[in-house]
Coordinates of C-alpha atoms and ligand atoms in Angstrom, one line a residue:
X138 CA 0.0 0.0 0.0
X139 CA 1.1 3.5 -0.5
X140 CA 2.6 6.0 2.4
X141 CA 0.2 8.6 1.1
X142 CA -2.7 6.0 0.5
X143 CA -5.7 8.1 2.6
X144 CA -3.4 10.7 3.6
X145 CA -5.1 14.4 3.1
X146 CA -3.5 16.4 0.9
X147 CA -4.3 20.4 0.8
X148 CA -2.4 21.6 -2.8
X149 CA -3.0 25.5 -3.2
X150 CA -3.1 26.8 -7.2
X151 CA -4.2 22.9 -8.2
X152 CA -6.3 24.4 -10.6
X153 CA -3.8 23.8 -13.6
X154 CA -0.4 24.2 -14.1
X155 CA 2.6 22.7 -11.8
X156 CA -0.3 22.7 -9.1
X157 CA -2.5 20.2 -10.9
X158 CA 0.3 17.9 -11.6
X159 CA 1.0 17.5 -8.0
X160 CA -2.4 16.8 -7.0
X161 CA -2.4 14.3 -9.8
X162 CA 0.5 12.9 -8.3
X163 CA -1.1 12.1 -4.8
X164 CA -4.4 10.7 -6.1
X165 CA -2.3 8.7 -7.8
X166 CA -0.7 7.2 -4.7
X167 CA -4.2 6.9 -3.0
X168 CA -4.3 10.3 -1.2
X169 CA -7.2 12.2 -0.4
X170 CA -6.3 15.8 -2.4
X171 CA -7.8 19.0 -1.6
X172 CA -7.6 20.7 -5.3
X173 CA -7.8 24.4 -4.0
X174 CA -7.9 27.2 -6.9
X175 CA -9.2 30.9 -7.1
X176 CA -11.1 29.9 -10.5
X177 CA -13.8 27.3 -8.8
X178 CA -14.8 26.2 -12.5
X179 CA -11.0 24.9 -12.6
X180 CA -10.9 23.8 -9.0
X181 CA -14.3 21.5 -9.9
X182 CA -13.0 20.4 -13.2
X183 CA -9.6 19.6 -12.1
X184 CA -11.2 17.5 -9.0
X185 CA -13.3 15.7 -11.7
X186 CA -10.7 14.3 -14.3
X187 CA -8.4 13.4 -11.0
X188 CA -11.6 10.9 -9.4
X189 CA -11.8 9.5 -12.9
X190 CA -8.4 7.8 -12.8
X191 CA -10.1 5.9 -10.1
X192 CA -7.3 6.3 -7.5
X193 CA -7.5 8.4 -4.5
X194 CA -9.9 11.0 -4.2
X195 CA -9.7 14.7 -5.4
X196 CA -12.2 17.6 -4.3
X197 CA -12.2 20.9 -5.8
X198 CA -12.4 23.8 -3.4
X199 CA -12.5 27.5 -4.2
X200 CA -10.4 29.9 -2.4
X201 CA -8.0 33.1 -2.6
X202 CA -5.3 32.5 -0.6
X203 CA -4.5 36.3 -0.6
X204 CA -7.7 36.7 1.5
X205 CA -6.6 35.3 5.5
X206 CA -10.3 35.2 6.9
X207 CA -11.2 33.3 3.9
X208 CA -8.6 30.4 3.7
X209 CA -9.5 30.0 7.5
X210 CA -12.9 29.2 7.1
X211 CA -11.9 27.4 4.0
X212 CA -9.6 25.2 6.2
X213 CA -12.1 24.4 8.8
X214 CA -14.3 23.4 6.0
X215 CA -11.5 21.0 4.3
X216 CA -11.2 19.3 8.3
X217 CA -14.6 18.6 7.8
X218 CA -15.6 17.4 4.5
X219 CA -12.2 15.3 4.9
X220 CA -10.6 14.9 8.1
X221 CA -7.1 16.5 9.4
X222 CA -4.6 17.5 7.1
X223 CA -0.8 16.2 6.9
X224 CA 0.1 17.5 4.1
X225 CA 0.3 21.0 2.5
X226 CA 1.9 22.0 -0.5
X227 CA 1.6 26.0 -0.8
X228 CA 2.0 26.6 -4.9
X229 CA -0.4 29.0 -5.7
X230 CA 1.3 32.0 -7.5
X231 CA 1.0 34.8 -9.6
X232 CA 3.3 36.9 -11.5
X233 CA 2.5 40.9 -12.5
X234 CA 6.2 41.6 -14.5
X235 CA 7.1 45.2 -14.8
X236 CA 10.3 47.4 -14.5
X237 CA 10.9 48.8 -10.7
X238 CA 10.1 51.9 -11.7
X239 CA 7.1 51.6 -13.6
X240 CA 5.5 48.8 -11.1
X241 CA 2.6 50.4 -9.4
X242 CA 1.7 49.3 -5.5
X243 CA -1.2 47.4 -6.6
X244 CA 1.4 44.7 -8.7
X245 CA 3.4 44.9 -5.6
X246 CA 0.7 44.0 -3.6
X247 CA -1.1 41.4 -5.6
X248 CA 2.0 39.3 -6.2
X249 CA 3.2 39.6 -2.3
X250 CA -0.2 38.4 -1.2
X251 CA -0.7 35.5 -3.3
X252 CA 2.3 34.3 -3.1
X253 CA 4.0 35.1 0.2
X254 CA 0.8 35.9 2.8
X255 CA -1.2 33.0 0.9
X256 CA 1.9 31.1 2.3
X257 CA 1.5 32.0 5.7
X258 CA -2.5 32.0 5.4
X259 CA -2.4 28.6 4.3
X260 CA -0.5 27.5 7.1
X261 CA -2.9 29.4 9.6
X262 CA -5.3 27.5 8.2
X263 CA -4.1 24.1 9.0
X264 CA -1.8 24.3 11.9
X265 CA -3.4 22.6 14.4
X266 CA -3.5 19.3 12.5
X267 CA -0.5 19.7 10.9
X268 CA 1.1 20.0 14.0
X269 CA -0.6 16.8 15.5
X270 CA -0.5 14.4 12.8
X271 CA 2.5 12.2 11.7
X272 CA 4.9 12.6 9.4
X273 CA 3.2 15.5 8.5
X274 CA 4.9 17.8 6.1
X275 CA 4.9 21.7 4.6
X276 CA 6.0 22.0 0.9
X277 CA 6.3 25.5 -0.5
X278 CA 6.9 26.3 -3.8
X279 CA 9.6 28.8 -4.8
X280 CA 11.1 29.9 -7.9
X281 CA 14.8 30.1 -8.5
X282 CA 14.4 33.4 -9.1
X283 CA 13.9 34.0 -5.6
X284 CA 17.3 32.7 -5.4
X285 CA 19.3 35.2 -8.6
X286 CA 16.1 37.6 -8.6
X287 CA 15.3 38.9 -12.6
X288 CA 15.0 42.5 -14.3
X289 CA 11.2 43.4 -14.4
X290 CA 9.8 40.7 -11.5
X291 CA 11.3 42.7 -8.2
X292 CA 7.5 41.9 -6.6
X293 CA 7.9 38.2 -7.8
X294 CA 11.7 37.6 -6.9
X295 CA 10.6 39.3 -3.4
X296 CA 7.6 36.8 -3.2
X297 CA 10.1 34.2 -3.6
X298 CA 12.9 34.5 -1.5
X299 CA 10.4 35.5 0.9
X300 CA 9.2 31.9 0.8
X301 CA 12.2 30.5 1.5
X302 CA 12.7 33.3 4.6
X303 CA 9.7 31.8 5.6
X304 CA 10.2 28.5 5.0
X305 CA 13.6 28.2 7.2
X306 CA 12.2 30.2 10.2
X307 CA 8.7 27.4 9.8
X308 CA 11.3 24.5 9.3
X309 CA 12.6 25.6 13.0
X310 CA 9.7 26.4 14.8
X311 CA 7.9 23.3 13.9
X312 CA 11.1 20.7 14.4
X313 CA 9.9 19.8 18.1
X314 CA 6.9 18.1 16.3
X315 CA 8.3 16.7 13.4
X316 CA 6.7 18.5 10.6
X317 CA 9.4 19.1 7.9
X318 CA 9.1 22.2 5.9
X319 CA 10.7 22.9 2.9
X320 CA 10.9 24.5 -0.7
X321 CA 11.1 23.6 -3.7
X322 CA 13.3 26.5 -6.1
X323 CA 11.6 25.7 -10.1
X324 CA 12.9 27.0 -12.2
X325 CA 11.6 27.1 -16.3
X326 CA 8.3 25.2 -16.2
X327 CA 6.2 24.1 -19.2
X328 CA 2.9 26.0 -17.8
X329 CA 0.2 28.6 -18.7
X330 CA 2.8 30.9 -17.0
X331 CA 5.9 30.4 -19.0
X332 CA 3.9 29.8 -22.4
X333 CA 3.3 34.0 -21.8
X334 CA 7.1 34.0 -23.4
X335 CA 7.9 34.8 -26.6
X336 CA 9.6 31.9 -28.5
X337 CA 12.5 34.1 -28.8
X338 CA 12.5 34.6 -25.3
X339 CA 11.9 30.8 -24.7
X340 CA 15.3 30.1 -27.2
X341 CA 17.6 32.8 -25.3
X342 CA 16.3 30.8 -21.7
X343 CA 17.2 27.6 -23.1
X344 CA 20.4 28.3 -24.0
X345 CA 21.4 29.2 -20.2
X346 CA 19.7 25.8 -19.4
X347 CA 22.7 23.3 -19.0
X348 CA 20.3 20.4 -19.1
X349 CA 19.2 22.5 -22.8
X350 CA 15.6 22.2 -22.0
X351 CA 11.9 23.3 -20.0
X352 CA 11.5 21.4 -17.0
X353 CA 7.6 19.7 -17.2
X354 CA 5.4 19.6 -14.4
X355 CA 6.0 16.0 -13.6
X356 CA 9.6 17.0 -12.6
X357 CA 8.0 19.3 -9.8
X358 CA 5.4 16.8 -8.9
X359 CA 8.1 14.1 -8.3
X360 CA 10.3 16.4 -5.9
X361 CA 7.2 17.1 -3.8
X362 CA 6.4 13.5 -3.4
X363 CA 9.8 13.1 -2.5
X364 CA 10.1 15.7 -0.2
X365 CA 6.4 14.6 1.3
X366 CA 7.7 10.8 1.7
X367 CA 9.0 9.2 4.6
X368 CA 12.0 8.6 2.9
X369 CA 12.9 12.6 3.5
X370 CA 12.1 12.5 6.9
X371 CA 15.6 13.8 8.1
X372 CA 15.5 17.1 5.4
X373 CA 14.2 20.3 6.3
X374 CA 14.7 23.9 6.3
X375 CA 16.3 23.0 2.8
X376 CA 15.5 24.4 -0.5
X377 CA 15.7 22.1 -3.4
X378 CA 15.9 23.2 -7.0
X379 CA 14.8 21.5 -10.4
X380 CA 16.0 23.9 -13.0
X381 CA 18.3 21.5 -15.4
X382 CA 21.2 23.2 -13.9
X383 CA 20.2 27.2 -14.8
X384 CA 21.9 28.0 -10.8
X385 CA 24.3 26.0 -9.2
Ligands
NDP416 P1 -0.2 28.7 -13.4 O1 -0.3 30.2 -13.7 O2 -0.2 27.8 -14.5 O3 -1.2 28.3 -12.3 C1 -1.3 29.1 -11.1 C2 -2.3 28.4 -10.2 O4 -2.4 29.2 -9.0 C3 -3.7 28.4 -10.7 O5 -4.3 27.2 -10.3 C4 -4.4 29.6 -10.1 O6 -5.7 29.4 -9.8 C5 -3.7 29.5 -8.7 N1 -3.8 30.8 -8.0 C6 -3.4 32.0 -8.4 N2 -3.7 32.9 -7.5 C7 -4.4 32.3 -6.5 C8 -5.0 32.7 -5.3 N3 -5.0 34.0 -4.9 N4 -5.6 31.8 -4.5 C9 -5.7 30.5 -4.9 N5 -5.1 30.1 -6.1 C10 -4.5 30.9 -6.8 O7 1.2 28.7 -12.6 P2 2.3 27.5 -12.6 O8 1.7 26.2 -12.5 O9 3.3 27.8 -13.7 O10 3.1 27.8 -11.2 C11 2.7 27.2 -10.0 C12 3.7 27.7 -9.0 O11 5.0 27.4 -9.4 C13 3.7 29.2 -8.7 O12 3.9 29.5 -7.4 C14 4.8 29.7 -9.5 O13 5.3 30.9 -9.0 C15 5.8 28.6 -9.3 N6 6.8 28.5 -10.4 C16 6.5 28.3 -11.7 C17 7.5 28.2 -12.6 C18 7.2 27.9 -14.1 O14 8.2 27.9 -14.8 N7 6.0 27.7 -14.5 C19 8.9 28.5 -12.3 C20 9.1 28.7 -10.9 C21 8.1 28.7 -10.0 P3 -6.9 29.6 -11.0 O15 -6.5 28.8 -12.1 O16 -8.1 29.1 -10.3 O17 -6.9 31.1 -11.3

């Protein structure tokens, strides 16, 4: 039987994307997945093709994770449709690119709340069982350019190596109970969010790509069930990144 077989499972962002793939991942191994999205149409529909692999079981929820009062409730309601969580993966993210000097507050803001505060609001939301169940683990996902930062994404590169501020000071606070937090540092990602480049961007990326190529999702969804497994029980506070080599 699988370690995650039953297990809850709270992804954030598992609408589509890198998100999706991890939930995918889970249900595949016999979790119970909580497929959380801002977009409920692709929270349901996500949840829907997952149950028909007949493996696990996937439920779509709806939630901003920017909003804290509402990814509380939304929490209490995941603890009772499903029982307590032991697993969150916090991968919701947004980017709003622009020059330092031309980004308005409201970019900054958007991009900070989604993806740093909807972090930490995640977290508030399941604590209490987190902290109580076994092997219980916190996966966030970063970016790599949280780690080397990138002209014309100062609010995303902030989010980022916020994440991983937050990730370390998490991984130490919640050590005395055994709940390993870390991150995992992407880097380029086959998604709705990297197909925004132009293919002449894409070539110029590539080329600073050791490996020579896109990461797919799968790659991402395999490091998280790694770093959710019993097998990683002795790593936290670490963050671990799939990039084909792009920083080293
Ligand atoms: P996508 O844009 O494809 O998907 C983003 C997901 O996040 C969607 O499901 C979206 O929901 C959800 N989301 C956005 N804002 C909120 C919110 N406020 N509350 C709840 N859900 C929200 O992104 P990717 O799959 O490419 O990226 C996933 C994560 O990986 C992000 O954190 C991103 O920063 C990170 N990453 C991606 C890389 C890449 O190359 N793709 C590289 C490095 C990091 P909905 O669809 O319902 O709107």
């Amino acid at each position: 039987m699988s370690q995650f077989q039953d297990r809850v499972v709270v992804v954030t962002g598992a609408g589509r994307g890198i998100g999706k793939e991890i939930a995918r991942a889970f249900v595949e191994r016999g979790a119970k997945v909580v497929v959380a999205s801002r977009t409920e149409a692709n929270a349901l529909a996500t949840a829907e093709e997952l149950n028909a692999t007949g493996k696990g079981l996937a439920k779509g929820y709806a939630v901003d994770v920017a909003d804290h009062d509402a990814t509380v409730e939304f929490g209490k309601q995941v603890v009772a449709d499903l029982g307590a969580a032991s697993i969150l993966v916090n991968n919701a993210g947004i980017t709003r690119d622009r020059l330092a000097l031309r980004m308005g507050e409201e970019d900054w803001d958007a991009v900070l709340d989604t993806n740093l505060k909807g972090a930490f609001n995640a977290v508030k939301a399941f604590q209490r069982t987190l902290l109580k169940a076994e092997d219980a683990r916190i996966v966030n996902i970063s970016s790599v350019i949280g780690l080397i930062g990138n002209a014309g994404q100062c609010n995303y590169a902030a989010s980022k190596a916020g994440l991983i501020g937050f990730t370390k000071a998490l991984a130490k606070e919640f050590a005395g109970r055994k709940v390993c937090v870390n991150a995992v540092a992407p880097g380029f990602i086959v998604t709705d969010m990297t197909g925004e480049l132009t293919p002449e961007v894409q070539e110029q990326i590539k080329r600073n790509i050791p490996l020579g190529c896109f990461g797919e999702t799968e790659d991402i969804a395999n490091t998280v069930i790694f770093l959710a497994s019993r097998e990683a029980r002795y790593i936290t506070g670490q963050v671990l990144t799939v990039d084909g080599g792009m920083v080293m």
